JSON list of C-alpha atoms in Angstrom, two decimals:
[
{"chain": "A", "resi": 1, "resn": "MET", "atom": "CA", "xyz": [-4.56, 22.07, -17.81]},
{"chain": "A", "resi": 2, "resn": "ILE", "atom": "CA", "xyz": [-3.81, 24.08, -14.65]},
{"chain": "A", "resi": 3, "resn": "ASN", "atom": "CA", "xyz": [-1.69, 26.06, -17.12]},
{"chain": "A", "resi": 4, "resn": "THR", "atom": "CA", "xyz": [-5.19, 26.47, -18.78]},
{"chain": "A", "resi": 5, "resn": "ARG", "atom": "CA", "xyz": [-6.78, 28.16, -16.10]},
{"chain": "A", "resi": 6, "resn": "ALA", "atom": "CA", "xyz": [-4.81, 30.28, -15.19]},
{"chain": "A", "resi": 7, "resn": "ALA", "atom": "CA", "xyz": [-4.33, 32.16, -18.50]},
{"chain": "A", "resi": 8, "resn": "LEU", "atom": "CA", "xyz": [-8.43, 32.41, -18.78]},
{"chain": "A", "resi": 9, "resn": "ARG", "atom": "CA", "xyz": [-8.41, 34.34, -15.32]},
{"chain": "A", "resi": 10, "resn": "GLN", "atom": "CA", "xyz": [-4.62, 36.35, -16.70]},
{"chain": "A", "resi": 11, "resn": "ASN", "atom": "CA", "xyz": [-7.53, 37.14, -20.05]},
{"chain": "A", "resi": 12, "resn": "LEU", "atom": "CA", "xyz": [-10.72, 36.68, -18.12]},
{"chain": "A", "resi": 13, "resn": "ALA", "atom": "CA", "xyz": [-11.40, 40.67, -18.80]},
{"chain": "A", "resi": 14, "resn": "MET", "atom": "CA", "xyz": [-10.26, 39.84, -22.90]},
{"chain": "A", "resi": 15, "resn": "ILE", "atom": "CA", "xyz": [-12.35, 37.28, -23.80]},
{"chain": "A", "resi": 16, "resn": "VAL", "atom": "CA", "xyz": [-14.81, 38.92, -21.69]},
{"chain": "A", "resi": 17, "resn": "LEU", "atom": "CA", "xyz": [-14.73, 42.09, -24.30]},
{"chain": "A", "resi": 18, "resn": "LEU", "atom": "CA", "xyz": [-13.81, 39.65, -27.05]},
{"chain": "A", "resi": 19, "resn": "LEU", "atom": "CA", "xyz": [-17.38, 38.48, -26.03]},
{"chain": "A", "resi": 20, "resn": "ALA", "atom": "CA", "xyz": [-19.18, 41.06, -25.79]},
{"chain": "A", "resi": 21, "resn": "VAL", "atom": "CA", "xyz": [-18.11, 42.76, -29.18]},
{"chain": "A", "resi": 22, "resn": "ILE", "atom": "CA", "xyz": [-19.44, 39.39, -30.30]},
{"chain": "A", "resi": 23, "resn": "VAL", "atom": "CA", "xyz": [-22.70, 39.77, -28.79]},
{"chain": "A", "resi": 24, "resn": "ILE", "atom": "CA", "xyz": [-22.83, 43.22, -30.42]},
{"chain": "A", "resi": 25, "resn": "SER", "atom": "CA", "xyz": [-21.95, 42.50, -33.52]},
{"chain": "A", "resi": 26, "resn": "GLY", "atom": "CA", "xyz": [-24.39, 39.40, -34.74]},
{"chain": "A", "resi": 27, "resn": "PHE", "atom": "CA", "xyz": [-27.76, 41.68, -32.46]},
{"chain": "A", "resi": 28, "resn": "SER", "atom": "CA", "xyz": [-26.99, 44.70, -35.68]},
{"chain": "A", "resi": 29, "resn": "ALA", "atom": "CA", "xyz": [-27.17, 42.59, -37.74]},
{"chain": "A", "resi": 30, "resn": "ALA", "atom": "CA", "xyz": [-29.72, 40.28, -36.74]},
{"chain": "A", "resi": 31, "resn": "TRP", "atom": "CA", "xyz": [-32.25, 44.04, -35.98]},
{"chain": "A", "resi": 32, "resn": "ASP", "atom": "CA", "xyz": [-31.47, 45.24, -39.07]},
{"chain": "A", "resi": 33, "resn": "ALA", "atom": "CA", "xyz": [-32.64, 41.52, -40.16]},
{"chain": "A", "resi": 34, "resn": "LEU", "atom": "CA", "xyz": [-35.47, 41.81, -38.27]},
{"chain": "A", "resi": 35, "resn": "SER", "atom": "CA", "xyz": [-36.10, 45.29, -39.34]},
{"chain": "A", "resi": 36, "resn": "GLY", "atom": "CA", "xyz": [-36.90, 43.90, -42.52]},
{"chain": "A", "resi": 37, "resn": "LYS", "atom": "CA", "xyz": [-40.19, 42.43, -42.19]},
{"chain": "A", "resi": 38, "resn": "ARG", "atom": "CA", "xyz": [-43.10, 43.51, -41.90]},
{"chain": "A", "resi": 39, "resn": "TRP", "atom": "CA", "xyz": [-43.67, 42.42, -39.21]},
{"chain": "A", "resi": 40, "resn": "PHE", "atom": "CA", "xyz": [-40.87, 42.99, -36.86]},
{"chain": "A", "resi": 41, "resn": "ARG", "atom": "CA", "xyz": [-41.76, 46.65, -37.29]},
{"chain": "A", "resi": 42, "resn": "ASP", "atom": "CA", "xyz": [-45.32, 46.77, -36.94]},
{"chain": "A", "resi": 43, "resn": "ILE", "atom": "CA", "xyz": [-44.38, 45.49, -33.70]},
{"chain": "A", "resi": 44, "resn": "THR", "atom": "CA", "xyz": [-41.30, 47.50, -32.32]},
{"chain": "A", "resi": 45, "resn": "MET", "atom": "CA", "xyz": [-43.21, 50.56, -34.13]},
{"chain": "A", "resi": 46, "resn": "GLN", "atom": "CA", "xyz": [-41.18, 51.66, -37.39]},
{"chain": "A", "resi": 47, "resn": "ALA", "atom": "CA", "xyz": [-43.87, 51.47, -39.65]},
{"chain": "A", "resi": 48, "resn": "PRO", "atom": "CA", "xyz": [-44.68, 54.66, -41.05]},
{"chain": "A", "resi": 49, "resn": "PHE", "atom": "CA", "xyz": [-48.49, 54.05, -40.01]},
{"chain": "A", "resi": 50, "resn": "TYR", "atom": "CA", "xyz": [-50.69, 51.12, -37.87]},
{"chain": "A", "resi": 51, "resn": "ALA", "atom": "CA", "xyz": [-54.38, 51.09, -38.04]},
{"chain": "A", "resi": 52, "resn": "VAL", "atom": "CA", "xyz": [-55.16, 50.69, -41.97]},
{"chain": "A", "resi": 53, "resn": "THR", "atom": "CA", "xyz": [-58.88, 50.44, -42.78]},
{"chain": "A", "resi": 54, "resn": "ALA", "atom": "CA", "xyz": [-60.37, 50.70, -46.36]},
{"chain": "A", "resi": 55, "resn": "GLU", "atom": "CA", "xyz": [-64.03, 50.46, -47.96]},
{"chain": "A", "resi": 56, "resn": "ALA", "atom": "CA", "xyz": [-63.63, 50.15, -52.15]},
{"chain": "A", "resi": 57, "resn": "GLU", "atom": "CA", "xyz": [-66.59, 51.02, -53.88]},
{"chain": "A", "resi": 58, "resn": "PRO", "atom": "CA", "xyz": [-66.75, 50.08, -58.84]},
{"chain": "A", "resi": 59, "resn": "VAL", "atom": "CA", "xyz": [-66.06, 53.42, -60.37]},
{"chain": "A", "resi": 60, "resn": "GLY", "atom": "CA", "xyz": [-65.60, 53.73, -64.27]},
{"chain": "A", "resi": 61, "resn": "GLY", "atom": "CA", "xyz": [-62.08, 52.35, -65.15]},
{"chain": "A", "resi": 62, "resn": "GLY", "atom": "CA", "xyz": [-60.68, 50.85, -61.61]},
{"chain": "A", "resi": 63, "resn": "LEU", "atom": "CA", "xyz": [-61.67, 51.46, -58.62]},
{"chain": "A", "resi": 64, "resn": "ALA", "atom": "CA", "xyz": [-62.54, 53.41, -55.36]},
{"chain": "A", "resi": 65, "resn": "VAL", "atom": "CA", "xyz": [-60.81, 53.63, -52.20]},
{"chain": "A", "resi": 66, "resn": "ARG", "atom": "CA", "xyz": [-60.64, 55.49, -48.93]},
{"chain": "A", "resi": 67, "resn": "GLY", "atom": "CA", "xyz": [-59.92, 54.23, -45.40]},
{"chain": "A", "resi": 68, "resn": "THR", "atom": "CA", "xyz": [-58.29, 55.05, -42.34]},
{"chain": "A", "resi": 69, "resn": "MET", "atom": "CA", "xyz": [-55.53, 54.79, -40.70]},
{"chain": "A", "resi": 70, "resn": "VAL", "atom": "CA", "xyz": [-52.92, 56.52, -38.06]},
{"chain": "A", "resi": 71, "resn": "LYS", "atom": "CA", "xyz": [-49.56, 57.59, -38.77]},
{"chain": "A", "resi": 72, "resn": "ARG", "atom": "CA", "xyz": [-46.63, 56.99, -36.96]},
{"chain": "A", "resi": 73, "resn": "ARG", "atom": "CA", "xyz": [-43.23, 58.46, -38.54]},
{"chain": "A", "resi": 74, "resn": "CYS", "atom": "CA", "xyz": [-40.92, 58.63, -41.98]},
{"chain": "A", "resi": 75, "resn": "GLU", "atom": "CA", "xyz": [-41.32, 60.94, -44.72]},
{"chain": "A", "resi": 76, "resn": "TYR", "atom": "CA", "xyz": [-43.49, 59.38, -47.07]},
{"chain": "A", "resi": 77, "resn": "GLN", "atom": "CA", "xyz": [-42.33, 58.88, -50.62]},
{"chain": "A", "resi": 78, "resn": "GLY", "atom": "CA", "xyz": [-45.13, 57.71, -53.01]},
{"chain": "A", "resi": 79, "resn": "LEU", "atom": "CA", "xyz": [-47.42, 55.34, -53.14]},
{"chain": "A", "resi": 80, "resn": "ARG", "atom": "CA", "xyz": [-48.05, 51.63, -56.20]},
{"chain": "A", "resi": 81, "resn": "ALA", "atom": "CA", "xyz": [-50.99, 50.08, -57.14]},
{"chain": "A", "resi": 82, "resn": "TYR", "atom": "CA", "xyz": [-51.72, 45.86, -58.49]},
{"chain": "A", "resi": 83, "resn": "VAL", "atom": "CA", "xyz": [-53.72, 44.48, -59.21]},
{"chain": "A", "resi": 84, "resn": "VAL", "atom": "CA", "xyz": [-54.23, 40.73, -57.71]},
{"chain": "A", "resi": 85, "resn": "ARG", "atom": "CA", "xyz": [-55.03, 38.06, -60.73]},
{"chain": "A", "resi": 86, "resn": "ALA", "atom": "CA", "xyz": [-56.40, 34.95, -58.91]},
{"chain": "A", "resi": 87, "resn": "SER", "atom": "CA", "xyz": [-53.21, 32.97, -59.53]},
{"chain": "A", "resi": 88, "resn": "GLY", "atom": "CA", "xyz": [-51.89, 35.47, -57.14]},
{"chain": "A", "resi": 89, "resn": "LEU", "atom": "CA", "xyz": [-49.43, 37.62, -60.47]},
{"chain": "A", "resi": 90, "resn": "ARG", "atom": "CA", "xyz": [-49.09, 40.94, -59.41]},
{"chain": "A", "resi": 91, "resn": "VAL", "atom": "CA", "xyz": [-50.04, 43.74, -62.39]},
{"chain": "A", "resi": 92, "resn": "PRO", "atom": "CA", "xyz": [-48.95, 46.93, -61.33]},
{"chain": "A", "resi": 93, "resn": "VAL", "atom": "CA", "xyz": [-52.16, 49.57, -62.71]},
{"chain": "A", "resi": 94, "resn": "ALA", "atom": "CA", "xyz": [-51.89, 53.87, -62.12]},
{"chain": "A", "resi": 95, "resn": "LEU", "atom": "CA", "xyz": [-53.36, 54.87, -59.15]},
{"chain": "A", "resi": 96, "resn": "ASP", "atom": "CA", "xyz": [-54.82, 58.41, -59.39]},
{"chain": "A", "resi": 97, "resn": "VAL", "atom": "CA", "xyz": [-54.95, 60.50, -55.76]},
{"chain": "A", "resi": 98, "resn": "SER", "atom": "CA", "xyz": [-55.33, 63.24, -57.71]},
{"chain": "A", "resi": 99, "resn": "PRO", "atom": "CA", "xyz": [-59.10, 63.20, -55.77]},
{"chain": "A", "resi": 100, "resn": "GLU", "atom": "CA", "xyz": [-57.06, 63.55, -52.51]},
{"chain": "A", "resi": 101, "resn": "THR", "atom": "CA", "xyz": [-54.57, 65.59, -53.32]},
{"chain": "A", "resi": 102, "resn": "ALA", "atom": "CA", "xyz": [-57.22, 68.26, -54.76]},
{"chain": "A", "resi": 103, "resn": "VAL", "atom": "CA", "xyz": [-58.75, 68.37, -51.25]},
{"chain": "A", "resi": 104, "resn": "TRP", "atom": "CA", "xyz": [-55.24, 69.18, -49.28]},
{"chain": "A", "resi": 105, "resn": "GLY", "atom": "CA", "xyz": [-51.95, 69.18, -51.27]},
{"chain": "A", "resi": 106, "resn": "GLY", "atom": "CA", "xyz": [-50.64, 65.64, -50.75]},
{"chain": "A", "resi": 107, "resn": "GLY", "atom": "CA", "xyz": [-47.39, 65.00, -49.22]},
{"chain": "A", "resi": 108, "resn": "SER", "atom": "CA", "xyz": [-45.86, 64.13, -45.74]},
{"chain": "A", "resi": 109, "resn": "ARG", "atom": "CA", "xyz": [-48.48, 64.16, -43.37]},
{"chain": "A", "resi": 110, "resn": "PRO", "atom": "CA", "xyz": [-47.29, 64.98, -40.00]},
{"chain": "A", "resi": 111, "resn": "PRO", "atom": "CA", "xyz": [-47.27, 62.17, -36.92]},
{"chain": "A", "resi": 112, "resn": "SER", "atom": "CA", "xyz": [-50.86, 62.31, -34.77]},
{"chain": "A", "resi": 113, "resn": "GLU", "atom": "CA", "xyz": [-52.06, 60.17, -32.58]},
{"chain": "A", "resi": 114, "resn": "ILE", "atom": "CA", "xyz": [-56.05, 59.92, -34.36]},
{"chain": "A", "resi": 115, "resn": "ALA", "atom": "CA", "xyz": [-56.87, 58.72, -37.02]},
{"chain": "A", "resi": 116, "resn": "GLU", "atom": "CA", "xyz": [-57.56, 59.64, -39.94]},
{"chain": "A", "resi": 117, "resn": "ALA", "atom": "CA", "xyz": [-58.86, 60.00, -43.84]},
{"chain": "A", "resi": 118, "resn": "TRP", "atom": "CA", "xyz": [-56.95, 58.77, -46.63]},
{"chain": "A", "resi": 119, "resn": "GLY", "atom": "CA", "xyz": [-58.59, 58.19, -50.63]},
{"chain": "A", "resi": 120, "resn": "PRO", "atom": "CA", "xyz": [-60.43, 59.26, -52.63]},
{"chain": "A", "resi": 121, "resn": "TRP", "atom": "CA", "xyz": [-57.53, 56.70, -54.33]},
{"chain": "A", "resi": 122, "resn": "VAL", "atom": "CA", "xyz": [-59.32, 55.25, -57.66]},
{"chain": "A", "resi": 123, "resn": "ILE", "atom": "CA", "xyz": [-56.84, 52.36, -58.82]},
{"chain": "A", "resi": 124, "resn": "SER", "atom": "CA", "xyz": [-56.74, 51.56, -62.70]},
{"chain": "A", "resi": 125, "resn": "ALA", "atom": "CA", "xyz": [-58.77, 48.55, -64.33]},
{"chain": "A", "resi": 126, "resn": "PRO", "atom": "CA", "xyz": [-56.03, 46.14, -65.57]},
{"chain": "A", "resi": 127, "resn": "LEU", "atom": "CA", "xyz": [-55.88, 46.73, -69.67]},
{"chain": "A", "resi": 128, "resn": "TYR", "atom": "CA", "xyz": [-56.75, 42.97, -70.10]},
{"chain": "A", "resi": 129, "resn": "GLY", "atom": "CA", "xyz": [-57.89, 40.07, -67.73]},
{"chain": "A", "resi": 130, "resn": "ARG", "atom": "CA", "xyz": [-59.49, 39.77, -64.97]},
{"chain": "A", "resi": 131, "resn": "ALA", "atom": "CA", "xyz": [-58.05, 41.25, -61.31]},
{"chain": "A", "resi": 132, "resn": "ALA", "atom": "CA", "xyz": [-59.36, 39.26, -58.38]},
{"chain": "A", "resi": 133, "resn": "GLY", "atom": "CA", "xyz": [-58.51, 41.60, -56.07]},
{"chain": "A", "resi": 134, "resn": "TRP", "atom": "CA", "xyz": [-55.63, 45.20, -55.53]},
{"chain": "A", "resi": 135, "resn": "GLU", "atom": "CA", "xyz": [-52.86, 46.68, -53.25]},
{"chain": "A", "resi": 136, "resn": "ILE", "atom": "CA", "xyz": [-51.11, 49.98, -52.00]},
{"chain": "A", "resi": 137, "resn": "PHE", "atom": "CA", "xyz": [-47.78, 49.66, -51.07]},
{"chain": "A", "resi": 138, "resn": "ALA", "atom": "CA", "xyz": [-46.39, 52.77, -49.70]},
{"chain": "A", "resi": 139, "resn": "PHE", "atom": "CA", "xyz": [-43.07, 54.18, -49.52]},
{"chain": "A", "resi": 140, "resn": "HIS", "atom": "CA", "xyz": [-41.87, 56.26, -46.44]},
{"chain": "A", "resi": 141, "resn": "LEU", "atom": "CA", "xyz": [-38.20, 57.54, -45.98]},
{"chain": "A", "resi": 142, "resn": "CYS", "atom": "CA", "xyz": [-37.74, 57.26, -42.55]},
{"chain": "A", "resi": 143, "resn": "PRO", "atom": "CA", "xyz": [-35.31, 58.72, -39.72]},
{"chain": "A", "resi": 144, "resn": "ASP", "atom": "CA", "xyz": [-32.30, 55.39, -40.04]},
{"chain": "A", "resi": 145, "resn": "GLY", "atom": "CA", "xyz": [-32.10, 56.92, -44.02]},
{"chain": "A", "resi": 146, "resn": "ARG", "atom": "CA", "xyz": [-33.93, 53.91, -44.79]},
{"chain": "A", "resi": 147, "resn": "LEU", "atom": "CA", "xyz": [-36.18, 52.93, -47.73]},
{"chain": "A", "resi": 148, "resn": "GLN", "atom": "CA", "xyz": [-39.71, 51.66, -46.05]},
{"chain": "A", "resi": 149, "resn": "VAL", "atom": "CA", "xyz": [-41.86, 49.71, -48.05]},
{"chain": "A", "resi": 150, "resn": "ASN", "atom": "CA", "xyz": [-45.23, 48.48, -46.32]},
{"chain": "A", "resi": 151, "resn": "LEU", "atom": "CA", "xyz": [-48.51, 47.26, -47.81]},
{"chain": "A", "resi": 152, "resn": "PHE", "atom": "CA", "xyz": [-50.66, 50.06, -46.59]},
{"chain": "A", "resi": 153, "resn": "ALA", "atom": "CA", "xyz": [-54.50, 48.63, -47.47]},
{"chain": "A", "resi": 154, "resn": "ALA", "atom": "CA", "xyz": [-55.89, 45.48, -50.13]},
{"chain": "A", "resi": 155, "resn": "GLY", "atom": "CA", "xyz": [-58.98, 43.48, -50.24]},
{"chain": "A", "resi": 156, "resn": "PRO", "atom": "CA", "xyz": [-60.93, 42.44, -53.01]},
{"chain": "A", "resi": 157, "resn": "TRP", "atom": "CA", "xyz": [-61.60, 43.65, -57.04]},
{"chain": "A", "resi": 158, "resn": "LEU", "atom": "CA", "xyz": [-65.43, 44.53, -56.80]},
{"chain": "A", "resi": 159, "resn": "PRO", "atom": "CA", "xyz": [-66.58, 44.26, -60.70]},
{"chain": "A", "resi": 160, "resn": "ALA", "atom": "CA", "xyz": [-69.16, 46.73, -61.66]},
{"chain": "A", "resi": 161, "resn": "ASN", "atom": "CA", "xyz": [-72.65, 47.09, -61.12]}
]
C-alpha cells in the first residue's frame, strides 16, 4: 500500500495528463454524437436557420407553401419535399421553387438578424393515395465541413376545395 501511494505521487502529473486526454477525447466524441441531433444544434446555434413560420394553400396539382425564417449560417445546398401519409410514411415528391427563384435568383441567402420571406414553393400532390401532411428538409454545408440535413418546415396537407 505504501509503495502504491509513492508510485501515485511520483507519477501524478502523468496520471492527470492521461485522464485529461481521456476526458477530452470522450468530450469530442460526445460533441460529435450530439451535433447530429437537431435540438442540440438549435441550442448551440449550429442550425443554419431558426424561427421558421409556414403557411400553405391548395393550388392545382399540389400545395403552395410560404413563410418566414431567420438565416443563421451555412451554405444552402438544396431542398427535399415529402408528403406524409396518415401512417407516417414519407413519400418524396417534387418541389417547385421557381416562383421564388424567378424573383431573386435563388441560392444561398446571407446570414441575417431579421426574418425574411421564403416561398412560394409548390409541393406536388402525391401520384396516388392521400396525403395527411407535408415536410420540407433543407441541406446546408456548414463551416465545419459537415452537410447538415434539417427539417425546415412541415404542416398538414390542405385538400383543394
